[in-house]
Tab-separated table of C-alpha atoms in Angstrom:
chain	number	residue	atom	x	y	z
A	1	UNK	CA	-21.378	101.743	6.229
A	2	UNK	CA	-20.850	100.264	9.278
A	3	UNK	CA	-18.848	96.780	9.539
A	4	UNK	CA	-20.123	94.562	11.326
A	5	UNK	CA	-18.480	92.901	14.658
A	6	UNK	CA	-19.446	89.693	13.648
A	7	UNK	CA	-18.644	87.198	10.884
A	8	UNK	CA	-19.033	83.827	10.031
A	9	UNK	CA	-16.943	81.609	7.474
A	10	UNK	CA	-17.650	83.514	4.288
A	11	UNK	CA	-17.459	86.725	5.280
A	12	UNK	CA	-13.746	86.113	7.207
A	13	UNK	CA	-12.946	84.690	3.920
A	14	UNK	CA	-13.490	87.823	2.152
A	15	UNK	CA	-11.629	89.634	4.686
A	16	UNK	CA	-8.891	88.175	3.977
A	17	UNK	CA	-9.425	86.292	0.786
A	18	UNK	CA	-8.529	83.563	0.888
A	19	UNK	CA	-10.542	80.093	0.492
A	20	UNK	CA	-13.798	79.574	3.129
A	21	UNK	CA	-12.430	76.096	3.722
A	22	UNK	CA	-8.516	77.406	4.198
A	23	UNK	CA	-10.792	79.922	7.169
A	24	UNK	CA	-11.844	76.478	8.598
A	25	UNK	CA	-8.828	74.600	8.807
A	26	UNK	CA	-7.369	77.969	10.884
A	27	UNK	CA	-10.337	77.145	12.817
A	28	UNK	CA	-9.873	73.699	14.269
A	29	UNK	CA	-6.441	74.892	14.469
A	30	UNK	CA	-6.416	77.522	16.853
A	31	UNK	CA	-4.670	80.216	14.533
A	32	UNK	CA	-8.046	82.033	14.423
A	33	UNK	CA	-10.898	82.101	17.843
A	34	UNK	CA	-14.422	80.969	16.604
A	35	UNK	CA	-17.732	79.789	18.897
A	36	UNK	CA	-19.808	77.503	17.162
A	37	UNK	CA	-23.534	78.355	16.964
A	38	UNK	CA	-25.663	74.904	15.891
A	39	UNK	CA	-24.011	74.502	12.500
A	40	UNK	CA	-22.185	78.208	12.211
A	41	UNK	CA	-19.093	79.459	13.397
A	42	UNK	CA	-19.304	82.506	14.066
A	43	UNK	CA	-16.087	85.334	14.171
A	44	UNK	CA	-15.565	88.421	15.795
A	45	UNK	CA	-14.468	90.641	12.948
A	46	UNK	CA	-11.763	92.342	15.219
A	47	UNK	CA	-10.001	89.014	15.879
A	48	UNK	CA	-10.483	88.435	12.039
A	49	UNK	CA	-8.734	91.902	12.058
A	50	UNK	CA	-5.791	91.357	14.559
A	51	UNK	CA	-5.067	88.418	12.827
A	52	UNK	CA	-4.300	90.380	9.314
A	53	UNK	CA	-2.285	92.903	11.372
A	54	UNK	CA	-0.260	90.643	13.492
A	55	UNK	CA	0.525	88.273	10.416
A	56	UNK	CA	1.383	91.765	7.912
A	57	UNK	CA	4.203	92.497	11.102
A	58	UNK	CA	5.678	89.875	11.496
A	59	UNK	CA	6.429	88.428	7.896
A	60	UNK	CA	7.042	92.419	6.988
A	61	UNK	CA	9.473	91.584	10.111
A	62	UNK	CA	10.452	88.451	8.534
A	63	UNK	CA	11.795	90.449	5.120
A	64	UNK	CA	13.333	93.215	6.419
A	65	UNK	CA	15.820	90.413	9.324
A	66	UNK	CA	16.761	88.186	5.983
A	67	UNK	CA	20.597	89.175	6.016
A	68	UNK	CA	22.045	90.526	3.108
A	69	UNK	CA	19.617	91.898	1.885
A	70	UNK	CA	19.937	95.349	0.789
A	71	UNK	CA	16.401	98.150	1.835
A	72	UNK	CA	16.018	100.733	-0.423
A	73	UNK	CA	15.584	104.615	0.753
A	74	UNK	CA	13.819	106.562	-0.680
A	75	UNK	CA	16.659	109.224	0.289
A	76	UNK	CA	19.410	106.345	-0.969
A	77	UNK	CA	18.048	105.953	-3.849
A	78	UNK	CA	20.733	106.472	-6.516
A	79	UNK	CA	19.801	108.868	-9.155
A	80	UNK	CA	19.945	109.247	-12.732
A	81	UNK	CA	22.699	111.333	-14.157
A	82	UNK	CA	21.961	112.578	-18.062
A	83	UNK	CA	24.568	111.359	-21.167
A	84	UNK	CA	26.652	114.477	-22.377
A	85	UNK	CA	26.391	113.668	-25.358
A	86	UNK	CA	29.378	112.293	-27.577
A	87	UNK	CA	31.889	114.934	-28.354
A	88	UNK	CA	31.704	114.249	-32.745
A	89	UNK	CA	34.159	116.716	-33.205
A	90	UNK	CA	36.406	114.419	-31.826
A	91	UNK	CA	34.800	112.008	-34.278
A	92	UNK	CA	35.198	113.316	-37.276
A	93	UNK	CA	38.302	114.538	-36.892
A	94	UNK	CA	39.912	111.378	-37.056
A	95	UNK	CA	37.885	110.546	-40.454
């Protein structure tokens, strides 16, 4: 199935997983480019996906830039070591 080149407000809201009224606010603020054709707004699917991608990049960069935050990488992950069973003979002598 091919993705349509244009979406309406509901289609953009579905792509971004937000309420259609929030999409309308974003259009009116200029965050999302759209054209009004009679009574309906039309958005390019590419523009909506580009907006999502920009937000992902920006928010990820902000999370990584937080000072003092430790980021675990798979190579630096602490290894769990297996504890050896207690030496029962030592405890038996104490009794």
